[in-house]
Short mmCIF file of C-alpha atoms in Angstrom, two decimals:
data_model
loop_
_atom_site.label_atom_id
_atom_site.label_comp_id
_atom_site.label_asym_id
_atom_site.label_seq_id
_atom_site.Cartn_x
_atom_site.Cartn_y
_atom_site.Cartn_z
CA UNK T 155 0.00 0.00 0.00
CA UNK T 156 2.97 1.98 0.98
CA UNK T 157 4.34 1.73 -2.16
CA UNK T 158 1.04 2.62 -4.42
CA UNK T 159 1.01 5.68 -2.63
CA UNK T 160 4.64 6.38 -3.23
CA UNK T 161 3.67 5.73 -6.63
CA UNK T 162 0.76 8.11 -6.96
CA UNK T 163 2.46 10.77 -5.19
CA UNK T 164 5.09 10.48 -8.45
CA UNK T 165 2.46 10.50 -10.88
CA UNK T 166 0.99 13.28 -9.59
CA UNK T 167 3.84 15.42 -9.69
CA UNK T 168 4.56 14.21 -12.97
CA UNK T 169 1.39 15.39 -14.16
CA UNK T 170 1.59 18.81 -12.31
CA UNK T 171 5.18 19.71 -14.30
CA UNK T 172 3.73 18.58 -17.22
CA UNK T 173 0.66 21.15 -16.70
CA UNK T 174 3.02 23.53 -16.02
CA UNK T 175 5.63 23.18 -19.20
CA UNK T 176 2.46 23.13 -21.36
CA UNK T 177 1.02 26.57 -19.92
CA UNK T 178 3.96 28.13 -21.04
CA UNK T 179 4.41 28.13 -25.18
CA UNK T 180 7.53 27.80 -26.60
CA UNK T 181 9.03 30.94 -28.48
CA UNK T 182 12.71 30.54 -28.56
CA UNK T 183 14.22 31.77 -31.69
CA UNK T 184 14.85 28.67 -33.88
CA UNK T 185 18.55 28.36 -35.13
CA UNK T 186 18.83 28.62 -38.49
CA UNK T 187 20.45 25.61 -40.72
CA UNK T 188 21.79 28.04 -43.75
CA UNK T 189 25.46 28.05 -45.01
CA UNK T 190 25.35 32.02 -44.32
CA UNK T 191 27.74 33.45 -41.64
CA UNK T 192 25.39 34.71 -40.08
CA UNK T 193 21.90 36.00 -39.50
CA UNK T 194 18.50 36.87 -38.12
CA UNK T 195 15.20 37.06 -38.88
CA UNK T 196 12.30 39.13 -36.39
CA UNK T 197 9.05 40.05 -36.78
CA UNK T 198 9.30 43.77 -37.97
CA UNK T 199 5.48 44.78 -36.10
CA UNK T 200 6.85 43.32 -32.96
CA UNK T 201 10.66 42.67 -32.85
CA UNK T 202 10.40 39.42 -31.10
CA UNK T 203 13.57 37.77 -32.82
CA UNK T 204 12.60 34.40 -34.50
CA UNK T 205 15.35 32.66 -35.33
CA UNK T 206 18.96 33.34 -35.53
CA UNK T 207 22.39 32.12 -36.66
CA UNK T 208 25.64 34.25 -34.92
CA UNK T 209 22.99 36.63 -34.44
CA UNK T 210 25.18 38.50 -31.87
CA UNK T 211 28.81 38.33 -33.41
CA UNK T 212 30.09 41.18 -34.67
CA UNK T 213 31.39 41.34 -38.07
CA UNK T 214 32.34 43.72 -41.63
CA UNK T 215 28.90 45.03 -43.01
CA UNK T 216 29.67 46.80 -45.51
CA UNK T 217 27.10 48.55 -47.74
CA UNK T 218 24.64 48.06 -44.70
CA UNK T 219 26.12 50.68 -43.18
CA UNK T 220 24.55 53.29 -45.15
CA UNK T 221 21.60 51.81 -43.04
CA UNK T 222 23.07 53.69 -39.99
CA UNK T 223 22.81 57.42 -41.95
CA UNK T 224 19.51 56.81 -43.15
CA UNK T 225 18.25 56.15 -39.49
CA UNK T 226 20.00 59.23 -38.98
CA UNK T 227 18.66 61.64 -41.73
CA UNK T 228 14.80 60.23 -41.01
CA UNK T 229 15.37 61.16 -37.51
CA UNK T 230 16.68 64.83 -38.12
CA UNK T 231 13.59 65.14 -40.63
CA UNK T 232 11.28 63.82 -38.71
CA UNK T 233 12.28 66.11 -35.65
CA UNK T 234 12.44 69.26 -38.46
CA UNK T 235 16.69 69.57 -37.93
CA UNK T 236 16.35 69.36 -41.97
CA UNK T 237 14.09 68.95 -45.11
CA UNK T 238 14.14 66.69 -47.65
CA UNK T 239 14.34 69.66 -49.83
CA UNK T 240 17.17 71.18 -48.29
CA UNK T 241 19.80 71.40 -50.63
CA UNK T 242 23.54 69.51 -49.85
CA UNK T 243 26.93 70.78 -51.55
CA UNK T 244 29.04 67.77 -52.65
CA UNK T 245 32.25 68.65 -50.58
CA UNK T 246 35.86 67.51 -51.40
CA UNK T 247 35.37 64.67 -49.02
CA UNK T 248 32.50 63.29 -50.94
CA UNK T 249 33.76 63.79 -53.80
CA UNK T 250 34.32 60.35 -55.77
CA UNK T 251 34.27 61.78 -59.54
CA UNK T 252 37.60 60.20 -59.94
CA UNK T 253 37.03 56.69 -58.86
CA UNK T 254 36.62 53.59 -60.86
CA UNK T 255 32.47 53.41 -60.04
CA UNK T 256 32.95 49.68 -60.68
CA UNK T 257 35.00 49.28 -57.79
CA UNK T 258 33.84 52.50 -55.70
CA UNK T 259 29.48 52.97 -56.41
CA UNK T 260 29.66 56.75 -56.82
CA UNK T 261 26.89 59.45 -58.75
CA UNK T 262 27.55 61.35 -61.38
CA UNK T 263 28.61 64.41 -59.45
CA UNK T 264 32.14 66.49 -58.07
CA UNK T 265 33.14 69.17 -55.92
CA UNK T 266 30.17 71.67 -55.90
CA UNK T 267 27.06 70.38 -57.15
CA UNK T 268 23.92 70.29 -55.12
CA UNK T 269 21.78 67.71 -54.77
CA UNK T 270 18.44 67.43 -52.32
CA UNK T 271 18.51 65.35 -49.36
CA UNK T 272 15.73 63.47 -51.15
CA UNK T 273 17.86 62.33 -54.14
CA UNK T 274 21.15 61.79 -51.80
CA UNK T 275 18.69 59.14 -49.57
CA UNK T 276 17.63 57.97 -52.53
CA UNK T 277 20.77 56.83 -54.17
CA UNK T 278 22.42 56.00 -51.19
CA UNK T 279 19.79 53.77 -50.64
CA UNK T 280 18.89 51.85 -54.33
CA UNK T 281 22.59 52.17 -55.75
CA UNK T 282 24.44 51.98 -52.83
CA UNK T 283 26.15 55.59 -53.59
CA UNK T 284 29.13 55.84 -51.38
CA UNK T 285 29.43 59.69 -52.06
CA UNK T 286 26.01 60.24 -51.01
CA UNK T 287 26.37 58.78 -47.59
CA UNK T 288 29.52 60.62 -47.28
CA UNK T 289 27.42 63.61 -48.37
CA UNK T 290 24.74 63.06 -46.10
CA UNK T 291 26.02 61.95 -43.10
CA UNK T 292 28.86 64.89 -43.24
CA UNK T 293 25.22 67.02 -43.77
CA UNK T 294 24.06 65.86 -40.59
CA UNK T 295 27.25 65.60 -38.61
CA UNK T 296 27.46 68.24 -35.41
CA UNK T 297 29.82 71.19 -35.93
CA UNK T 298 32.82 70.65 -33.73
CA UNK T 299 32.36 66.89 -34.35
CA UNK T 300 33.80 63.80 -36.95
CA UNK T 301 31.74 62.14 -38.75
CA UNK T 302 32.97 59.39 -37.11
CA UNK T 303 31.88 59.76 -34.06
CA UNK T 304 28.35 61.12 -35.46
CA UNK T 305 28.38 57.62 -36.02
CA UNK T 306 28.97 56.30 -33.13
CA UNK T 307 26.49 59.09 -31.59
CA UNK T 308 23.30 57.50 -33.57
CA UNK T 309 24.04 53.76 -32.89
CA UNK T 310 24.14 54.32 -29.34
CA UNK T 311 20.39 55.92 -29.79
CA UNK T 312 19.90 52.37 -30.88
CA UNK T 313 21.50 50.54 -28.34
CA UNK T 314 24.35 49.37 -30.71
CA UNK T 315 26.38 48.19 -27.88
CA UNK T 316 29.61 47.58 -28.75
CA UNK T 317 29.45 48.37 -32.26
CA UNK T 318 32.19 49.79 -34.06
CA UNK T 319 31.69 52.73 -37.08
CA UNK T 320 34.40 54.67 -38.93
CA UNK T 321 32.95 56.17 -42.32
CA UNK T 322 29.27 56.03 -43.34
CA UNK T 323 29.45 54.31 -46.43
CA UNK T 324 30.58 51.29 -45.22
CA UNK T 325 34.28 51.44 -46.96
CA UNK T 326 37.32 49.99 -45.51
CA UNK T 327 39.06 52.83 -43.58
CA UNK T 328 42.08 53.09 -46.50
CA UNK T 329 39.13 53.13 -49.24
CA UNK T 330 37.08 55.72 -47.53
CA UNK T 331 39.27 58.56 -48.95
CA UNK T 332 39.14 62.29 -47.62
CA UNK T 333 36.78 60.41 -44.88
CA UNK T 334 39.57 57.69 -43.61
CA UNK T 335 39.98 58.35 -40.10
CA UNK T 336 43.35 58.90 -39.73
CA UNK T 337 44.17 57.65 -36.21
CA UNK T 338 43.11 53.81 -37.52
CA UNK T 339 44.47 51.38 -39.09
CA UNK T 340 43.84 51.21 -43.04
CA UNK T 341 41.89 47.86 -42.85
CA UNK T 342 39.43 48.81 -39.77
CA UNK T 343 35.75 48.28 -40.80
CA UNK T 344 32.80 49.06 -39.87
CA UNK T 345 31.58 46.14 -37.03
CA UNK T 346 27.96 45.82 -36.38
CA UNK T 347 26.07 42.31 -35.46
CA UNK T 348 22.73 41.05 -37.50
CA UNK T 349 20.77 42.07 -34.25
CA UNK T 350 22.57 45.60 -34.82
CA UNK T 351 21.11 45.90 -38.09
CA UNK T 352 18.17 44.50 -37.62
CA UNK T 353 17.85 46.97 -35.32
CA UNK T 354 18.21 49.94 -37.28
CA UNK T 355 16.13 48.56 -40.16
CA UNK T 356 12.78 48.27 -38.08
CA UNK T 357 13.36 51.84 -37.20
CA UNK T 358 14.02 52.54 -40.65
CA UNK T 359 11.02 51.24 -42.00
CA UNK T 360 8.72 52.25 -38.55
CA UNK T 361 9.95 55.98 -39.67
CA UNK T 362 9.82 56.03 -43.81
CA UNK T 363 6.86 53.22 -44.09
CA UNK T 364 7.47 54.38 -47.94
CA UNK T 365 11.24 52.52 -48.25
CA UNK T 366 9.75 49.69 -49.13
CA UNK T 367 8.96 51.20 -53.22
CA UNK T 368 11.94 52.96 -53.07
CA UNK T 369 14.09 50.29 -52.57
CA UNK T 370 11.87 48.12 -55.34
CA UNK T 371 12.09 50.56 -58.03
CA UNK T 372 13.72 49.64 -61.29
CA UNK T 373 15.10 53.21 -61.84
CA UNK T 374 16.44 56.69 -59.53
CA UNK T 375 16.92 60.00 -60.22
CA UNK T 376 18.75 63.35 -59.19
CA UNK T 377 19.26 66.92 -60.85
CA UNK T 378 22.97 68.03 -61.50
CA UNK T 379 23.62 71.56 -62.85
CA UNK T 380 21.46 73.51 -64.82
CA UNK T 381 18.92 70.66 -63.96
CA UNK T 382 20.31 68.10 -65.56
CA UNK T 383 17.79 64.87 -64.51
CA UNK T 384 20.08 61.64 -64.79
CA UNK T 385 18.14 58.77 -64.60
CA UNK T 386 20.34 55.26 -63.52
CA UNK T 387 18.69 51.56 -63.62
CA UNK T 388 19.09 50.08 -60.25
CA UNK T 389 19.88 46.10 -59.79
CA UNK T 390 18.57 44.50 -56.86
CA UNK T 391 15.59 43.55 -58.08
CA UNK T 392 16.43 41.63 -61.45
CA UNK T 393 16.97 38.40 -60.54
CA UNK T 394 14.24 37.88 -57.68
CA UNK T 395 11.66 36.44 -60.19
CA UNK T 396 14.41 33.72 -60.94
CA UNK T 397 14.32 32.67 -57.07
CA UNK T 398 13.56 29.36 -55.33
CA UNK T 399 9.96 30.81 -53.72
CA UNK T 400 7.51 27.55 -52.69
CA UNK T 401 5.98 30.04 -50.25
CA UNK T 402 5.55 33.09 -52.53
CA UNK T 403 7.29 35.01 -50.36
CA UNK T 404 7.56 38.92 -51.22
CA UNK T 405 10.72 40.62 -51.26
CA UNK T 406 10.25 44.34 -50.34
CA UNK T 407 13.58 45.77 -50.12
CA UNK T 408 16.52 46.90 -48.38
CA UNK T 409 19.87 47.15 -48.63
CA UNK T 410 22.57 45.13 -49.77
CA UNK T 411 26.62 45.13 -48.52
CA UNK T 412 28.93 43.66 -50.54
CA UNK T 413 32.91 43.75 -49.67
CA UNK T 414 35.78 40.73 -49.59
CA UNK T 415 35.42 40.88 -45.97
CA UNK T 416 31.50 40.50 -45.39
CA UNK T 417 30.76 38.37 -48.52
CA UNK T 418 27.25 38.77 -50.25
CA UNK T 419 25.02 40.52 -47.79
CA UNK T 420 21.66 41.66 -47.51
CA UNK T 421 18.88 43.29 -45.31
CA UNK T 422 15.67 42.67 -46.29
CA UNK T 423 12.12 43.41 -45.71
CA UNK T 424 10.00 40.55 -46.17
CA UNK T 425 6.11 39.27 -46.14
CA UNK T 426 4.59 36.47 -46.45
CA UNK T 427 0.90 34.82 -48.03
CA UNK T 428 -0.50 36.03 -45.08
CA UNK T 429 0.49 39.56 -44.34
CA UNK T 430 3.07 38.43 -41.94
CA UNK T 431 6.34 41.14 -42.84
CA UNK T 432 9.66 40.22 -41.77
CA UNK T 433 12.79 41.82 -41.28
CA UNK T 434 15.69 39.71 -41.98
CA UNK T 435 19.81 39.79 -42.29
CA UNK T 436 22.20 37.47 -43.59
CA UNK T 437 25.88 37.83 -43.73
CA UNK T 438 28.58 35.71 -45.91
CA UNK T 439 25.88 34.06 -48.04
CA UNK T 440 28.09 33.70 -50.84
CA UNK T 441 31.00 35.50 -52.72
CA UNK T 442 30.86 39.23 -52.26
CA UNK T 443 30.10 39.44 -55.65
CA UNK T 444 26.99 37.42 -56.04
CA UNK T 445 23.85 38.54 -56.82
CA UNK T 446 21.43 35.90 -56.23
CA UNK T 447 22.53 33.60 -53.12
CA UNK T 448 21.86 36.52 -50.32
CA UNK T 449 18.26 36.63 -51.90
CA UNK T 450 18.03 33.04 -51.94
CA UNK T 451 19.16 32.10 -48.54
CA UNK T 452 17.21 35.28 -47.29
CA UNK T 453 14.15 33.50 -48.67
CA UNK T 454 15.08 30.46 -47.12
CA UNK T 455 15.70 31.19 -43.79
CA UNK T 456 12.25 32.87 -43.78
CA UNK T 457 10.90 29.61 -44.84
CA UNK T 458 12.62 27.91 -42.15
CA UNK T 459 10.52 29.95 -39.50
CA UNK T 460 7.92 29.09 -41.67
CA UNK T 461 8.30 25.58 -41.33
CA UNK T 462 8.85 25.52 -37.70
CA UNK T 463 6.72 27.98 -35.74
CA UNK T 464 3.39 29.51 -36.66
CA UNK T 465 1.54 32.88 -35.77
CA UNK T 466 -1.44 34.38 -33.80
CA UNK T 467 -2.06 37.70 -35.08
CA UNK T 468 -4.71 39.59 -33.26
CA UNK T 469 -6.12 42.46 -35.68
CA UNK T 470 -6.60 46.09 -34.48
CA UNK T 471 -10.49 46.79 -33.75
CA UNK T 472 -11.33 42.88 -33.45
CA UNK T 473 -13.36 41.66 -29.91
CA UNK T 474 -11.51 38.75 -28.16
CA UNK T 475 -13.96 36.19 -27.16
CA UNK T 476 -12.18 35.45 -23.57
CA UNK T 477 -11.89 38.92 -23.44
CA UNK T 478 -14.62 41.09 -24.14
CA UNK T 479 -15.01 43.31 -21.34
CA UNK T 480 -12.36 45.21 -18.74
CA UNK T 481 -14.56 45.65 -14.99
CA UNK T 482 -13.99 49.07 -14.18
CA UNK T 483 -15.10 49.80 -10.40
CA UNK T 484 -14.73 53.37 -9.77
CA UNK T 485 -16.80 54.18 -13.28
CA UNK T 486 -19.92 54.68 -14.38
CA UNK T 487 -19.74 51.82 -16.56
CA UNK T 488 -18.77 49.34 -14.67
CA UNK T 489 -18.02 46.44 -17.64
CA UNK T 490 -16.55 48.47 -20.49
CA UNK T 491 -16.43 46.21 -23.74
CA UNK T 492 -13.01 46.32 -25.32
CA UNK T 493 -11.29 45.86 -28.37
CA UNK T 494 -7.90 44.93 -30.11
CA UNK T 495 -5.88 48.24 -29.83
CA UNK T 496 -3.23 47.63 -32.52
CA UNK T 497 -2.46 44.43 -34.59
CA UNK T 498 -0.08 42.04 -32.77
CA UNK T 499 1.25 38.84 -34.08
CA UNK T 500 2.98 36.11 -31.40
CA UNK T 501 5.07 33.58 -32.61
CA UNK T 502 5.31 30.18 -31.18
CA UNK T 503 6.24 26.70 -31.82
CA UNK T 504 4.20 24.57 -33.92
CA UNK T 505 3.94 22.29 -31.09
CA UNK T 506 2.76 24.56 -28.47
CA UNK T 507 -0.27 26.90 -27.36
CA UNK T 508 -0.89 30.35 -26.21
CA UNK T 509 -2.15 30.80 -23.06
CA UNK T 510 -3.38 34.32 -22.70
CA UNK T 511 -4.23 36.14 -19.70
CA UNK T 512 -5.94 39.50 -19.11
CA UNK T 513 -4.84 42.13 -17.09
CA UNK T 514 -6.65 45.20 -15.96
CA UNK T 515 -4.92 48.30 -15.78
CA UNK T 516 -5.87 50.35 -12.35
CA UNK T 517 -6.85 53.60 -14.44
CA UNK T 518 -6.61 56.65 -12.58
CA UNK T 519 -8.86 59.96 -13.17
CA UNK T 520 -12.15 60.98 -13.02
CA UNK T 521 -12.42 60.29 -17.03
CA UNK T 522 -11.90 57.23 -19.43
CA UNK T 523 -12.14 58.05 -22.94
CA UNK T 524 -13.10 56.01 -25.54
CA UNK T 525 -9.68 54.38 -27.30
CA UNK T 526 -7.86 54.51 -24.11
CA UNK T 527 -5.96 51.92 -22.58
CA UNK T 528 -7.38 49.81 -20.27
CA UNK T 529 -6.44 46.53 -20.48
CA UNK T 530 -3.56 44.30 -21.39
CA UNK T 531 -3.54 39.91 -22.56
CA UNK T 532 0.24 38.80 -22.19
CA UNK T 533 0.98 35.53 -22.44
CA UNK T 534 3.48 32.61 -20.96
CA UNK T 535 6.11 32.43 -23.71
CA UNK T 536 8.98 30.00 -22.72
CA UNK T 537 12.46 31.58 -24.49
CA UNK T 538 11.07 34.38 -26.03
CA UNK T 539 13.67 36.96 -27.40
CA UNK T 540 12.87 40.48 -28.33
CA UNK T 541 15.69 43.21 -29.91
CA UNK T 542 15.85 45.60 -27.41
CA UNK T 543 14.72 48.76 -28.77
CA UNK T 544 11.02 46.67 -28.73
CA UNK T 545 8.76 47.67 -25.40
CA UNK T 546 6.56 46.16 -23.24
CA UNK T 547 3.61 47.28 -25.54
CA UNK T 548 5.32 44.74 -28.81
CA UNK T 549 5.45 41.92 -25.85
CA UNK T 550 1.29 42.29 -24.94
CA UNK T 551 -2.08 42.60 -26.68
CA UNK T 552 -3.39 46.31 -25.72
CA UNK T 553 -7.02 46.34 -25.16
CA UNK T 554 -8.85 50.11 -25.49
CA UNK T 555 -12.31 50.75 -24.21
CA UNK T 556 -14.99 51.52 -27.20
CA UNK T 557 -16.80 54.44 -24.90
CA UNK T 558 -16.66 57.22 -22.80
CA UNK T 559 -17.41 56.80 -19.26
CA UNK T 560 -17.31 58.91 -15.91
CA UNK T 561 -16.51 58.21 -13.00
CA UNK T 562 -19.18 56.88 -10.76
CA UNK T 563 -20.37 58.83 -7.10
CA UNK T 564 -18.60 57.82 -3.98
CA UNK T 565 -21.63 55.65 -2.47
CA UNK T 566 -21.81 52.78 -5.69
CA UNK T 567 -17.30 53.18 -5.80
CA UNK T 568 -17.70 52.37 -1.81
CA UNK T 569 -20.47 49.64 -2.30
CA UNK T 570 -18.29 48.03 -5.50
CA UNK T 571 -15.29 48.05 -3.00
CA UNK T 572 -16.80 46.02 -0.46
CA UNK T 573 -18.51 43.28 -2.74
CA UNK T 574 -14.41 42.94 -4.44
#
């Protein structure tokens, strides 16, 4: 008898841990299987980081860099430092006119011409112009300052720890010209992780929601002199029909980095069948001068996530069935019904479930208005990872209340307190 009771006692406690594990779902990134040197792909609505391969090491990024200045210039617009119409000299330091543009991606321009911050963005962006982001970024730079350290000024906004920047385009210090910084050595590099860049892509695209066409279109522009429109056919996108694509997966841009020392690169913006858009970076994926393996192995380590975890989006404005209504005791109306206040997609393992859980918020005031937050659903995810410029808002479901409510006399608040 002893014995069966020893026994129970075991299988009960079995069966408790195994209640436990299963309330909590599984959302550790997966590691990726791709013969890249490394990379990452997150959910760009969220951030939560969903799989990864050397996702932290730092390495040469080349052309991604450029990545960095745009962050920069959408930041200094967006805060009205400068306009996209504002109009940039080409200095001597950006000046590239005498460069083999096989070798050294440079515009049409020299010493003196003007072109908009618009059309330096622009090129820096689809052709990879290395004396626009010398332009640009020496634009934005702070007087007393180096460019250089500009740099190093904007990736610590991002939390770029431990990141390492020397010229904005991305060049090896001795090929960065009048912007080599003098006190390193001539092969320094830009270092940055795939969770650096990552990083600065999902601001990118949070703050110009329009990169995605510009870095799709087939052709750019700019105005020299005595508005002179040169028009120059951009590359990325001519072999993506050619792709591997079971999923019919959409490739919306970025930015590509190709050098000796980072290999074919690429950051990309991706989405899937279902609306689902990715960001995604992959590093080494082939020679540095291939143009089709970093699209390729971009598409397939999307597929691997694919493949291996699946999604619960909840859609901005929808009513969750388990949780319809917030109980608000010191208002008026006491059961507010609630909705979805801004789409949020969870990613978990295939094998597991969500469990969600409500939370109300203890709202303070005399007033609730209708679209205000009331409410939060956040859920038991076992190894979740999020980059960490994402907040506690990308980690929850929001819930807003659909009316307007006061709050209610002191006699029904007391009489509500004492039935709690």
């Amino acid at each position: 008898m002893k014995h069966i009771k020893i026994i129970g006692a075991i299988v009960a406690m079995l069966f408790l841990m195994t209640t436990a594990v299963s309330a909590n779902a599984i959302a550790k990134p997966l590691e990726l299987k791709q013969d890249v040197s490394s990379a990452i792909v997150i959910d760009d609505s969220t951030g939560q980081i969903l799989a990864v391969k050397n996702a932290d090491k730092l390495g040469p990024i080349a052309s991604q860099s450029k990545l960095l200045t745009a962050y920069a210039a959408l930041k200094a617009i967006n805060s009205g430092k400068i306009k996209w119409s504002d109009k940039v000299t080409i200095s001597k330091k950006a000046d590239l006119s005498k460069q083999d543009s096989h070798l050294f991606s440079h515009l049409a321009v020299k010493a003196g011409d003007r072109l908009t911050v618009r059309e330096l963005y622009n090129t820096m962006i689809t052709l990879s112009a290395n004396d626009a982001a010398f332009a640009l970024a020496e634009y934005m730079t702070p007087k007393n300052m180096t460019t250089a350290k500009a740099l190093q000024l904007w990736a610590k906004e991002l939390k770029l720890t431990q990141s390492t920047w020397y010229n904005s385009a991305g060049q090896i210090n001795q090929d960065a010209f009048e912007n080599k910084v003098k006190n390193a050595p001539d092969n320094a590099v830009n270092l940055a992780s795939p969770k650096h860049v990552a990083i600065i892509a999902r601001e990118i695209v949070k703050l110009d929601p329009n990169i995605r066409e510009l870095a799709t279109n087939t052709h750019v522009s700019y105005h020299l002199r005595n508005n002179y429109i040169v028009n120059e056919p951009t590359e990325m996108t001519k072999n993506w029909p050619y792709l591997i694509n079971p999923n019919h997966l959409t490739i919306e841009g970025l930015k590509t980095g190709s050098t000796p020392e980072s290999g074919a690169a690429f950051t990309g913006i991706i989405k899937d069948s279902s609306g689902h858009e990715f960001i995604t970076v992959v590093n080494g994926a082939a020679s540095y001068m291939d143009e089709v393996q970093r699209y390729q192995k971009t598409l397939n380590i999307v597929n691997e996530v694919l493949e291996a975890q699946k999604a619960t989006t909840f859609k901005k404005g929808h009513v969750l069935p388990y949780a319809k209504e917030v109980n608000l005791s010191r208002m008026k109306l006491y059961h507010m019904p609630v909705v979805v206040a801004q789409t949020r997609t969870i990613w978990i393992n295939k094998s597991s479930d969500l469990s969600p859980k409500m939370t109300a918020l203890d709202v303070k005031g005399k007033l609730v208005q209708k679209g205000q937050k009331i409410g939060d659903i956040k859920f038991n995810l076992s190894g979740a990872q999020y980059l960490p410029t994402s907040d506690d808002s990308d980690k929850s479901v929001q819930l807003v209340a659909t009316q307007k409510t006061r709050q209610a006399n002191f006699i029904v608040r007391a009489w509500r307190a004492m039935l709690r």
